[in-house]
mmCIF file of C-alpha atoms in Angstrom:
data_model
loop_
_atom_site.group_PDB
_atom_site.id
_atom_site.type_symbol
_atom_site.label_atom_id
_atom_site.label_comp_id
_atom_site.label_asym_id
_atom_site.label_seq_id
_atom_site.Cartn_x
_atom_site.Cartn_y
_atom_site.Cartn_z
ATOM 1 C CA UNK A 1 12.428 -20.607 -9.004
ATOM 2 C CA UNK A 2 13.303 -20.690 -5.260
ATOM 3 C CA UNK A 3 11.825 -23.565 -3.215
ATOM 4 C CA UNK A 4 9.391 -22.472 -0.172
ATOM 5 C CA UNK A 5 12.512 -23.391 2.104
ATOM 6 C CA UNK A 6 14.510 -20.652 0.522
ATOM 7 C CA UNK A 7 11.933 -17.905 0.828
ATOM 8 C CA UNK A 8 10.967 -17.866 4.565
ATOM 9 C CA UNK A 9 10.644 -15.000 6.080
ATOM 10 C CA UNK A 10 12.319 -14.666 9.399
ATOM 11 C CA UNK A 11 8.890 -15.162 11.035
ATOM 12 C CA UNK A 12 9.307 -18.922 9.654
ATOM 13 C CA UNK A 13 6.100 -18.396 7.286
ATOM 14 C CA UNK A 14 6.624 -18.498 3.419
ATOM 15 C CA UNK A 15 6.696 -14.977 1.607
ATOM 16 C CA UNK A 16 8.176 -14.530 -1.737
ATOM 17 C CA UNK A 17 8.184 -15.561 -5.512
ATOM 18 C CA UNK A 18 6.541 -19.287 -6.335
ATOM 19 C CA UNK A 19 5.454 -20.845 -9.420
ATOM 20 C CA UNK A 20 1.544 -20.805 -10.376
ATOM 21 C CA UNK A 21 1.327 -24.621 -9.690
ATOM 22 C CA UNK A 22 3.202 -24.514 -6.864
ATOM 23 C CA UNK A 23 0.425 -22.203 -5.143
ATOM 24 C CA UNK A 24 -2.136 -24.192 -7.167
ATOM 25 C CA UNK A 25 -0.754 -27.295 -4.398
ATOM 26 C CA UNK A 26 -0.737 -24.989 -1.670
ATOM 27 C CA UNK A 27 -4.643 -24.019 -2.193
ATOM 28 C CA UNK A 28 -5.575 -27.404 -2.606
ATOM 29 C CA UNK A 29 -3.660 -28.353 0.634
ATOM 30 C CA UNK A 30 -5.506 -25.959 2.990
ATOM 31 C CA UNK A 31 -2.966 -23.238 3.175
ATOM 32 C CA UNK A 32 -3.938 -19.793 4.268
ATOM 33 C CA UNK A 33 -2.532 -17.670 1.674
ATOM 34 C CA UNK A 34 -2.381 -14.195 1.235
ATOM 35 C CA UNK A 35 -1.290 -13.332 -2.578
ATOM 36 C CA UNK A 36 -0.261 -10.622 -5.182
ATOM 37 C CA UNK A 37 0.778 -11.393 -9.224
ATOM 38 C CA UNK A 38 -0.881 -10.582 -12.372
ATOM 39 C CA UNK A 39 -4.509 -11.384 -13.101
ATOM 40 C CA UNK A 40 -3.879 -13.878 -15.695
ATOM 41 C CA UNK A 41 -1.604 -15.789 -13.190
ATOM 42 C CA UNK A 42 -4.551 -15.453 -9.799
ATOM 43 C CA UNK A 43 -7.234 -16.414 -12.609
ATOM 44 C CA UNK A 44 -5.690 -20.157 -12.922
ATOM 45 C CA UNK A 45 -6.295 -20.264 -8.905
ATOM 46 C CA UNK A 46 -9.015 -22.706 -7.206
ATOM 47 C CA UNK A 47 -11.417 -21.530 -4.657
ATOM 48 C CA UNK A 48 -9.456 -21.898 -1.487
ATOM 49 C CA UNK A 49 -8.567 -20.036 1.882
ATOM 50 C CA UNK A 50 -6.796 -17.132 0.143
ATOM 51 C CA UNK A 51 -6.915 -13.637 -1.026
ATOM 52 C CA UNK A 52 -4.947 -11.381 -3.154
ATOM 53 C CA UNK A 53 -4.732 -8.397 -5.671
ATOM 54 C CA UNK A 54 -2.940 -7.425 -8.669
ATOM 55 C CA UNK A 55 0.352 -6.127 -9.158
ATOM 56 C CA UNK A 56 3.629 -7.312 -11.510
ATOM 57 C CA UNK A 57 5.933 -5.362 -9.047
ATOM 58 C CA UNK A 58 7.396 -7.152 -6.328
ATOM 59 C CA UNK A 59 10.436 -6.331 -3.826
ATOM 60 C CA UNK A 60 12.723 -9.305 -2.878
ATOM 61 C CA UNK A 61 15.820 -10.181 -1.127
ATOM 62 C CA UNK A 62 17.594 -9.542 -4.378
ATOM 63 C CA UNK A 63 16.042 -6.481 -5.812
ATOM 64 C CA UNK A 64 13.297 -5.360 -7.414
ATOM 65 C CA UNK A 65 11.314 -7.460 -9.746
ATOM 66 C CA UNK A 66 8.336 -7.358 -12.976
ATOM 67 C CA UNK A 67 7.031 -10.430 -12.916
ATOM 68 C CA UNK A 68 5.203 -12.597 -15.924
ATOM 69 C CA UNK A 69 1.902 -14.326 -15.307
ATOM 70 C CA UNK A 70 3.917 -17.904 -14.495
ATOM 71 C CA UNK A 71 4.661 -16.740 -10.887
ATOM 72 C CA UNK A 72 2.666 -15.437 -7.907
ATOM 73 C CA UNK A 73 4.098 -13.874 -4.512
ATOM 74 C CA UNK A 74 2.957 -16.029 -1.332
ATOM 75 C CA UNK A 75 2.736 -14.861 2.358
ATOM 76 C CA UNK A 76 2.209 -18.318 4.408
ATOM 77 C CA UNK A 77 -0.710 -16.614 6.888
ATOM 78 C CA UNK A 78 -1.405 -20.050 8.637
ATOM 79 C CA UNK A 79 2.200 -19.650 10.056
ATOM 80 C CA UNK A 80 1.558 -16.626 11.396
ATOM 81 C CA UNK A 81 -1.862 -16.877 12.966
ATOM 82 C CA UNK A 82 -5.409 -18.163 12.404
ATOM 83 C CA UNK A 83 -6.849 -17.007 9.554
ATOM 84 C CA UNK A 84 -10.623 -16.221 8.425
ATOM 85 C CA UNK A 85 -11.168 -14.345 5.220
ATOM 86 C CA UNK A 86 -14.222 -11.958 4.489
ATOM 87 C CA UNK A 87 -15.009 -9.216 1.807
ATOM 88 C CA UNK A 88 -16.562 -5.969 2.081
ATOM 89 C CA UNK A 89 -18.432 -3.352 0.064
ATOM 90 C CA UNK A 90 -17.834 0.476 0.371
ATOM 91 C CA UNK A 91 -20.256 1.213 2.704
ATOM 92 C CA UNK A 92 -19.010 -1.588 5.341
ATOM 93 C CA UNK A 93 -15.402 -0.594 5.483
ATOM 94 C CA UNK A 94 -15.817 0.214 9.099
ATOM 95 C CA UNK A 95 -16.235 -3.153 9.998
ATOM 96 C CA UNK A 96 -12.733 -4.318 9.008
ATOM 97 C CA UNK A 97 -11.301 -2.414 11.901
ATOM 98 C CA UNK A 98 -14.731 -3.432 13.973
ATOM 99 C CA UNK A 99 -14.305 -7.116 13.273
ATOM 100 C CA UNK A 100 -10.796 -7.545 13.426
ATOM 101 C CA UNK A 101 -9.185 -9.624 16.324
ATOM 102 C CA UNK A 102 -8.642 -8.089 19.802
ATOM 103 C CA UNK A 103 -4.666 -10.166 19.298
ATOM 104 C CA UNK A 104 -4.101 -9.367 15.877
ATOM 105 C CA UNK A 105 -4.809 -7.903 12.678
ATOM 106 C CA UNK A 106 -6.581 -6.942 9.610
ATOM 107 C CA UNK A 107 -4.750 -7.820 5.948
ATOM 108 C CA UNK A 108 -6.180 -6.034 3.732
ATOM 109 C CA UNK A 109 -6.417 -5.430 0.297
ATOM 110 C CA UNK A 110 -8.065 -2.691 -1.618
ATOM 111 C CA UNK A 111 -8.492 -2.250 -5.307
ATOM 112 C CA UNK A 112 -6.588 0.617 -6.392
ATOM 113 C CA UNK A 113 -9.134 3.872 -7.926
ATOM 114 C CA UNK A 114 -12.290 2.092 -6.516
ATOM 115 C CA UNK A 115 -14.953 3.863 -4.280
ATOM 116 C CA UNK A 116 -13.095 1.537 -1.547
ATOM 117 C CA UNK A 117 -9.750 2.993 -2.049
ATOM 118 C CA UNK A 118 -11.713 6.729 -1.594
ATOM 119 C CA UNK A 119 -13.855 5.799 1.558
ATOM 120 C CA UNK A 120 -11.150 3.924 2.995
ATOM 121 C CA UNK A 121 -8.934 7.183 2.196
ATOM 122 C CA UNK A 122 -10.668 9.628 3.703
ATOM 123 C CA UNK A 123 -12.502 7.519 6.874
ATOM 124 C CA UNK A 124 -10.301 4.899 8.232
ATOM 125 C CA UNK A 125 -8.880 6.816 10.758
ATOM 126 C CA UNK A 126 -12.319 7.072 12.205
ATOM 127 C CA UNK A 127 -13.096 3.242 12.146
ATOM 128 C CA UNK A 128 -14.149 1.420 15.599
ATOM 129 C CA UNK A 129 -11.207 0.490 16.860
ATOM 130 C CA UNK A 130 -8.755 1.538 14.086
ATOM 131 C CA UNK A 131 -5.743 1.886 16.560
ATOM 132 C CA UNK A 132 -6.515 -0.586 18.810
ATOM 133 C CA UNK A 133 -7.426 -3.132 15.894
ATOM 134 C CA UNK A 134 -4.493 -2.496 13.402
ATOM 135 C CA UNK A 135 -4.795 -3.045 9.479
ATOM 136 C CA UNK A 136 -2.242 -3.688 7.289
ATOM 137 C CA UNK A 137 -2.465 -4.122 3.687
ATOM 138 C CA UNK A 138 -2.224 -2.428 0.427
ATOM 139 C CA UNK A 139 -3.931 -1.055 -2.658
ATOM 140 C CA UNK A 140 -3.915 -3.447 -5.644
ATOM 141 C CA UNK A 141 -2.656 -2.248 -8.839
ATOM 142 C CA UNK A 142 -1.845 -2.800 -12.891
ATOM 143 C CA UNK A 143 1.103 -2.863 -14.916
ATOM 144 C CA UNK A 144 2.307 0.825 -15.962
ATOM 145 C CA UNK A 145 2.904 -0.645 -19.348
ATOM 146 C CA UNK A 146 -0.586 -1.478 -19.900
ATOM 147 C CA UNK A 147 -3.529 0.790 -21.023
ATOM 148 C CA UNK A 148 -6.975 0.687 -19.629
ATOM 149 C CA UNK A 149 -6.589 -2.297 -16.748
ATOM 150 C CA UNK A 150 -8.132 -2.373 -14.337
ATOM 151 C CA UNK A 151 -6.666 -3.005 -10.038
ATOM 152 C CA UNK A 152 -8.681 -6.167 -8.737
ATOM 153 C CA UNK A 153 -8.854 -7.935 -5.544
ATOM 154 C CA UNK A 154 -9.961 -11.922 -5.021
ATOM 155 C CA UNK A 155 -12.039 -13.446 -2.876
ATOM 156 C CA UNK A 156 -10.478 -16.454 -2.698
ATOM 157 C CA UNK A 157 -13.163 -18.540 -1.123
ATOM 158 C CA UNK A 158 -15.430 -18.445 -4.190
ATOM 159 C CA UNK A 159 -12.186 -17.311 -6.719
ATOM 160 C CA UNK A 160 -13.643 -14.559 -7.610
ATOM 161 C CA UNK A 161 -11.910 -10.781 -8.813
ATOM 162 C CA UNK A 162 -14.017 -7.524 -7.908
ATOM 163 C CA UNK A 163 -12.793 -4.326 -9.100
ATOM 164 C CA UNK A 164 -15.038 -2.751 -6.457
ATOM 165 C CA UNK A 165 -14.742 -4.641 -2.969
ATOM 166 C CA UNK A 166 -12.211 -5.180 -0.204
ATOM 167 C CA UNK A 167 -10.481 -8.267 0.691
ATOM 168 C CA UNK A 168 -9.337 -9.225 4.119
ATOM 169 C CA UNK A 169 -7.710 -11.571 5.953
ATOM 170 C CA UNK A 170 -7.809 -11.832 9.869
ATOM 171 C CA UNK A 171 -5.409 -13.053 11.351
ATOM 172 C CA UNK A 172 -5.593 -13.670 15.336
ATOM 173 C CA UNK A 173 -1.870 -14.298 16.380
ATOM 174 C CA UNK A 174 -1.346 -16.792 19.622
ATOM 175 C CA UNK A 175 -0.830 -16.138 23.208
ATOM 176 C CA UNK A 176 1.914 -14.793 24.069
ATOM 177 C CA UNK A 177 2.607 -12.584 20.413
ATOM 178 C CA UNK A 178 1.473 -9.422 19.156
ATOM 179 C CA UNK A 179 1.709 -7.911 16.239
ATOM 180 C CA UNK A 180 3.875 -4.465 15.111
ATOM 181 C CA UNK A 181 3.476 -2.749 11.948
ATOM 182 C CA UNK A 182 6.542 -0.664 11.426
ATOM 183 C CA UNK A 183 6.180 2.565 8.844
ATOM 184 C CA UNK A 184 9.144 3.148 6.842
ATOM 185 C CA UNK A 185 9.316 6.763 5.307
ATOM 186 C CA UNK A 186 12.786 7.954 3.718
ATOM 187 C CA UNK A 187 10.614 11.543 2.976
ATOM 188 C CA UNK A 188 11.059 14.615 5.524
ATOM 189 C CA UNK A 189 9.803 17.931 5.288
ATOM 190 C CA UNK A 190 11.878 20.565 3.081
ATOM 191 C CA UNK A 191 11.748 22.716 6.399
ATOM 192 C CA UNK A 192 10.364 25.671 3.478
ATOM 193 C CA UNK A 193 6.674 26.769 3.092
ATOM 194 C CA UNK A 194 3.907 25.970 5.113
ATOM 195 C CA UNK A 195 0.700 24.425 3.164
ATOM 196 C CA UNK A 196 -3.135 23.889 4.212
ATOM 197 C CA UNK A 197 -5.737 23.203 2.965
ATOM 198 C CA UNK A 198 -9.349 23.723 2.854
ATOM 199 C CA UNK A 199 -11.438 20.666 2.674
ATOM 200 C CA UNK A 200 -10.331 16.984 2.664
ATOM 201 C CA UNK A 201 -9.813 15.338 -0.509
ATOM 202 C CA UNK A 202 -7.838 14.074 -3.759
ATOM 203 C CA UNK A 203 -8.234 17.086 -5.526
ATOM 204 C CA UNK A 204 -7.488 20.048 -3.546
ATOM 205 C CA UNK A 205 -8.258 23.469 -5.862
ATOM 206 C CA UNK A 206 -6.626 25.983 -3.141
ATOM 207 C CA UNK A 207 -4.293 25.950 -0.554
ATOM 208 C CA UNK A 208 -3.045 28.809 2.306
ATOM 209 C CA UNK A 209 1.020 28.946 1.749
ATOM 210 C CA UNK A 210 2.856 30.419 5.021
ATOM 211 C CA UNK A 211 -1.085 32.295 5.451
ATOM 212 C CA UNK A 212 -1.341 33.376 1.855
ATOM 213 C CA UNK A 213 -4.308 31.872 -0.251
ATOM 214 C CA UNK A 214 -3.567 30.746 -3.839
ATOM 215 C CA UNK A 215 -4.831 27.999 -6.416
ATOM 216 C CA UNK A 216 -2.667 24.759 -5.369
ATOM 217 C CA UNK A 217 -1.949 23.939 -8.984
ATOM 218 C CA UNK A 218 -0.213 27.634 -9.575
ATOM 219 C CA UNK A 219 1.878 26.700 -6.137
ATOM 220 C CA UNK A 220 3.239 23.179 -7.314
ATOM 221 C CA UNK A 221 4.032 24.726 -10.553
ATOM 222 C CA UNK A 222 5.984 27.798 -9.212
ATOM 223 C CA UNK A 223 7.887 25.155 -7.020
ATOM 224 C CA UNK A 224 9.026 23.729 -9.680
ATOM 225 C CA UNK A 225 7.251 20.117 -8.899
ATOM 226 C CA UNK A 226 5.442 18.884 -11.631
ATOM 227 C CA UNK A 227 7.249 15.733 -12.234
ATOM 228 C CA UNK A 228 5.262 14.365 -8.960
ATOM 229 C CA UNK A 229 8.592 12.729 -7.554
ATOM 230 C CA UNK A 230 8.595 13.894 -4.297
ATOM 231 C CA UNK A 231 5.057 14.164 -2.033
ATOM 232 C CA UNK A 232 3.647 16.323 0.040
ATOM 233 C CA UNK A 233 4.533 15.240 3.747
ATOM 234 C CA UNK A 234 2.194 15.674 6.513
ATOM 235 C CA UNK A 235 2.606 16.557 10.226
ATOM 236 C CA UNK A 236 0.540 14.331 12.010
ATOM 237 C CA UNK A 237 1.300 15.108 15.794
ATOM 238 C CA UNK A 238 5.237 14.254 15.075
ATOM 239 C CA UNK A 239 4.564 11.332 12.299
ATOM 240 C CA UNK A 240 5.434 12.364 8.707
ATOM 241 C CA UNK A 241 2.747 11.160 6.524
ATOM 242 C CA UNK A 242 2.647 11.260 2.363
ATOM 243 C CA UNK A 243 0.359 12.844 -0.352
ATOM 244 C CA UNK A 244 1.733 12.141 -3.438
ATOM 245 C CA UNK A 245 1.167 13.952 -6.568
ATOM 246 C CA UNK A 246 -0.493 11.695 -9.380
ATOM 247 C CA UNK A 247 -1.381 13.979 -12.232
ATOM 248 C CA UNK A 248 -1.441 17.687 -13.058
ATOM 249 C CA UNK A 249 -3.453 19.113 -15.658
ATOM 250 C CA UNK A 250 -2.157 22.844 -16.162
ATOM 251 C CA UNK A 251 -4.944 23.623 -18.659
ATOM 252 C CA UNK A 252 -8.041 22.650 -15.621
ATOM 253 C CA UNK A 253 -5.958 23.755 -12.826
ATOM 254 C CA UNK A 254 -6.516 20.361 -11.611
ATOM 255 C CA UNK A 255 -4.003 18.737 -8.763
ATOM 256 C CA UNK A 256 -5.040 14.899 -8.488
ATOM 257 C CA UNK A 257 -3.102 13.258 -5.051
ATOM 258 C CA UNK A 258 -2.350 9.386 -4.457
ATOM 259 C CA UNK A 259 -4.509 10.079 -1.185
ATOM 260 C CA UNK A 260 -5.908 12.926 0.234
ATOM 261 C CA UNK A 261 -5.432 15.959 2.401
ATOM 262 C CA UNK A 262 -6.646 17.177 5.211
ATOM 263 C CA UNK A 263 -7.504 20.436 6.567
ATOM 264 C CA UNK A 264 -5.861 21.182 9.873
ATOM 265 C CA UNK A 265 -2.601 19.165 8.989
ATOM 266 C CA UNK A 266 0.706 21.213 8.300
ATOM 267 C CA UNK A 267 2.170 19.858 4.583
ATOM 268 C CA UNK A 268 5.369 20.790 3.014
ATOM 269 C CA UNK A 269 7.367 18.998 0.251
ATOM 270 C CA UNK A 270 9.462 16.679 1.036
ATOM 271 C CA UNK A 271 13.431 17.565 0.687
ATOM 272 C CA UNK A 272 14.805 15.749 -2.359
ATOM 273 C CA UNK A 273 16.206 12.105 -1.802
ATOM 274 C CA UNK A 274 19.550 11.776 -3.587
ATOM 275 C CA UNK A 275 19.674 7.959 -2.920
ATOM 276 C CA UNK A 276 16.543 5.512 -2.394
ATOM 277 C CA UNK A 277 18.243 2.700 -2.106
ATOM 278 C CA UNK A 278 21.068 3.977 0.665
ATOM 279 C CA UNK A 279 18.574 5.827 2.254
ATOM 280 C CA UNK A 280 16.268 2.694 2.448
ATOM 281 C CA UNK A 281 19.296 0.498 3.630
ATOM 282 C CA UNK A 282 19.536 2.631 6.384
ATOM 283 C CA UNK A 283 16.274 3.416 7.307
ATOM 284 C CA UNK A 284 15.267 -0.408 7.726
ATOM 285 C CA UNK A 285 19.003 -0.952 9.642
ATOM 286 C CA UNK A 286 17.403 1.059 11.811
ATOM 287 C CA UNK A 287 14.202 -0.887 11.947
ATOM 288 C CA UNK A 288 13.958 -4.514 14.285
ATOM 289 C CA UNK A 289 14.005 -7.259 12.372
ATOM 290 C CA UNK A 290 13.296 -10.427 14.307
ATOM 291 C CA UNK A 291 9.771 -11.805 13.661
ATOM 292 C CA UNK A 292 9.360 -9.909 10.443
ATOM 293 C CA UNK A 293 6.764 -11.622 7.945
ATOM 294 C CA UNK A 294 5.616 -9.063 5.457
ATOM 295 C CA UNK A 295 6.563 -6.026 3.522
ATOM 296 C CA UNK A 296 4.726 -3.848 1.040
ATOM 297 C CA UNK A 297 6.973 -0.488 -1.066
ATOM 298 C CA UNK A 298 4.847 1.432 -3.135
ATOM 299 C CA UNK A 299 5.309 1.772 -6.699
ATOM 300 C CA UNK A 300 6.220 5.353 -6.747
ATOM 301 C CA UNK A 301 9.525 4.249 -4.868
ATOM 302 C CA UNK A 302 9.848 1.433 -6.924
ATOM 303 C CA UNK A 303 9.711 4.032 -10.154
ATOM 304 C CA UNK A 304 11.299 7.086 -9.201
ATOM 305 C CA UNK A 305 14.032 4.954 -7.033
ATOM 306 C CA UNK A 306 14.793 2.938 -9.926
ATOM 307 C CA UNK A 307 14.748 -0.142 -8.207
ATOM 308 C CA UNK A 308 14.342 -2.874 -10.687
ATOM 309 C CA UNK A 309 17.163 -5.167 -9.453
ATOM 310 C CA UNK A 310 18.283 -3.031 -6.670
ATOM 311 C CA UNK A 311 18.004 -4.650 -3.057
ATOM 312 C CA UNK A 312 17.399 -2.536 -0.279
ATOM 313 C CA UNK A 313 16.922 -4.973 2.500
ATOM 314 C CA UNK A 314 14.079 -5.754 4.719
ATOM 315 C CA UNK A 315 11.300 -7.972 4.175
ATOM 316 C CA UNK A 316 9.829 -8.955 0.445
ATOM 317 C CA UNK A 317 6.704 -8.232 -0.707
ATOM 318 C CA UNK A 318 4.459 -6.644 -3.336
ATOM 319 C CA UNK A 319 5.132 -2.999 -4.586
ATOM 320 C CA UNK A 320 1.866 -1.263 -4.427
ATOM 321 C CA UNK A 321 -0.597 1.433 -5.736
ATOM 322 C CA UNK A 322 -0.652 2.652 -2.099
ATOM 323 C CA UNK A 323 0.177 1.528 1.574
ATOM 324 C CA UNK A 324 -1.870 0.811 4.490
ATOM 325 C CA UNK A 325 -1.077 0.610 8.173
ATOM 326 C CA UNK A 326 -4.141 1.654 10.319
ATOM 327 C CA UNK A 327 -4.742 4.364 7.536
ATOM 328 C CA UNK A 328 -3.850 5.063 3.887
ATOM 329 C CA UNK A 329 -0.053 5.973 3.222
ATOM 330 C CA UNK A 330 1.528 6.959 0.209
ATOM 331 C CA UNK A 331 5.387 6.617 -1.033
ATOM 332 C CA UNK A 332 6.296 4.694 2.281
ATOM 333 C CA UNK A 333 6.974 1.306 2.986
ATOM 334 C CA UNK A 334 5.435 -0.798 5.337
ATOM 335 C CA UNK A 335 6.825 -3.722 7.333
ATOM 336 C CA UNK A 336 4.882 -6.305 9.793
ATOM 337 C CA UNK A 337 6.450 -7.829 12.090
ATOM 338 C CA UNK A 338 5.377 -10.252 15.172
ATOM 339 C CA UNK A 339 6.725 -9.917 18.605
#
């Protein structure tokens, strides 16, 4: 396993791959520690200045990874900024964006499925603050593998895993620095059919296509896109944002998304993506670099891209059940960087 030396980000904090004990020293030592590894691994943890969630999928400098429960992934927050941790219910989320630094940002963490991961969904943008405040984070997860478990997220002050709460870190970066979350999306609009929809949600029953109304389900299965590989993409004034497909159930009719849609936004499919890694290369070649101290990928990249033991550049960091940077992204990846 690579010392802390070898796995600094080029923001000089610590984010990659160490063992359980190692972090075990770190904890006892005071760090501020953001974390992401499988729950038997964060259940060995003390109570400390930390939080985390689950996931066995990690990006790093040398590819993609599945992880055991004898390693955790470690992002060094003390080195960025100062750090004070908190945990919120559903009904709070507002107040991550609300109580957030005025120089810096929110890391947060969100238990994938939960009644979090659906208010968060389908409010954030509408958070005091939520642009002017920015959070970053991801939605915890479980191994693909595995039957019936369950996404958690830690409090790490009282070691603790909730299935049902939000964890977050804020971070308030020093004079002089500022923080820039950069959204990485290799998925464009096919430049085909126009979609809309109706009402906001996960589960959208009907849909107007170029101004004709049909069930959504009978669309996505004429278009030939029930293998839920590529999302839908969103206009949002210029910004492509995804809606991916999680499940279709032909016999219901029944369209479940990774996050939901919203009426008034143009969607289309995206246009196929013959090569995730290349096109990842040169997205983030593309992308600044200096100060860069965290990365999330989401998991349906990390599946459909086949990118076990591919590297694609960039910054590590967990693969996730779902992005965030100021609001809930799907099939992106997200990089923070301080400037």
């Amino acid at each position: 396993m690579k010392s802390p030396s070898s796995i600094v980000s080029e923001g000089g904090a610590i984010n990659g791959l160490l063992p359980v004990d190692t972090v075990v020293d770190l904890i006892k030592a005071g760090a501020s520690l953001s974390l992401a590894g499988r729950k038997a691994a964060l259940d060995r943890l003390p109570a400390g200045n930390w939080i985390a969630g689950t996931s066995p999928y990690f990006m790093t400098a040398q590819g993609g990874r599945i992880v055991d429960d004898d390693v955790l992934f470690v992002t060094d927050l003390g080195a960025i900024g100062t750090v004070t941790f908190a945990t919120y219910e559903a009904h709070e989320l507002e107040r991550i964006s609300g109580e957030a630094p005025d120089n810096g940002l929110a890391l947060t963490i969100i238990p994938g499925g939960s009644a979090c991961h659906t208010e968060f969904a389908q409010n954030a943008a509408n958070y005091p603050m939520a642009f002017m405040r920015p959070t970053v984070g991801w939605i915890s997860g479980h191994d693909l593998e595995k039957e019936g478990h369950t996404p958690w997220v830690y409090d790490g002050q009282v070691a603790k895993a909730f299935p049902d709460r939000v964890a977050v870190a804020q971070v308030t970066l020093p004079d002089g620095e500022s923080p820039v979350i950069e959204i990485v999306n290799i998925f464009a609009p096919d430049g085909g059919d126009v979609i809309h929809f109706e009402e906001t949600g996960f589960t959208p029953e009907w849909c107007t296509v170029n101004g004709t109304r049909q069930r959504f389900c009978d669309y996505v299965l004429a278009r030939g896109r029930e293998g839920c590989d590529l999302p839908l993409v969103g206009n949002y004034g210029g910004a492509h944002v995804n809606a991916s497909l999680k499940t279709i159930d032909t016999e219901t009719g029944t369209v479940e998304l990774f996050a939901p849609v919203f009426p008034g936004v143009d969607y289309a499919f995206a246009a196929p993506v013959a090569d995730y890694a290349g096109d990842f290369r040169q997205a983030l070649a593309e992308h600044p670099t200096a100060g860069t101290v965290w990365s999330c990928n989401c998991i349906l990249n990390f599946m459909f891209g086949k990118l076990e033991g591919v590297a694609i550049g960039g910054a590590a960091g967990p693969v996730t059940f779902g992005e965030i940077a100021y609001q809930l992204l799907n099939q992106t990846m997200v990089v923070l960087r301080k400037e």
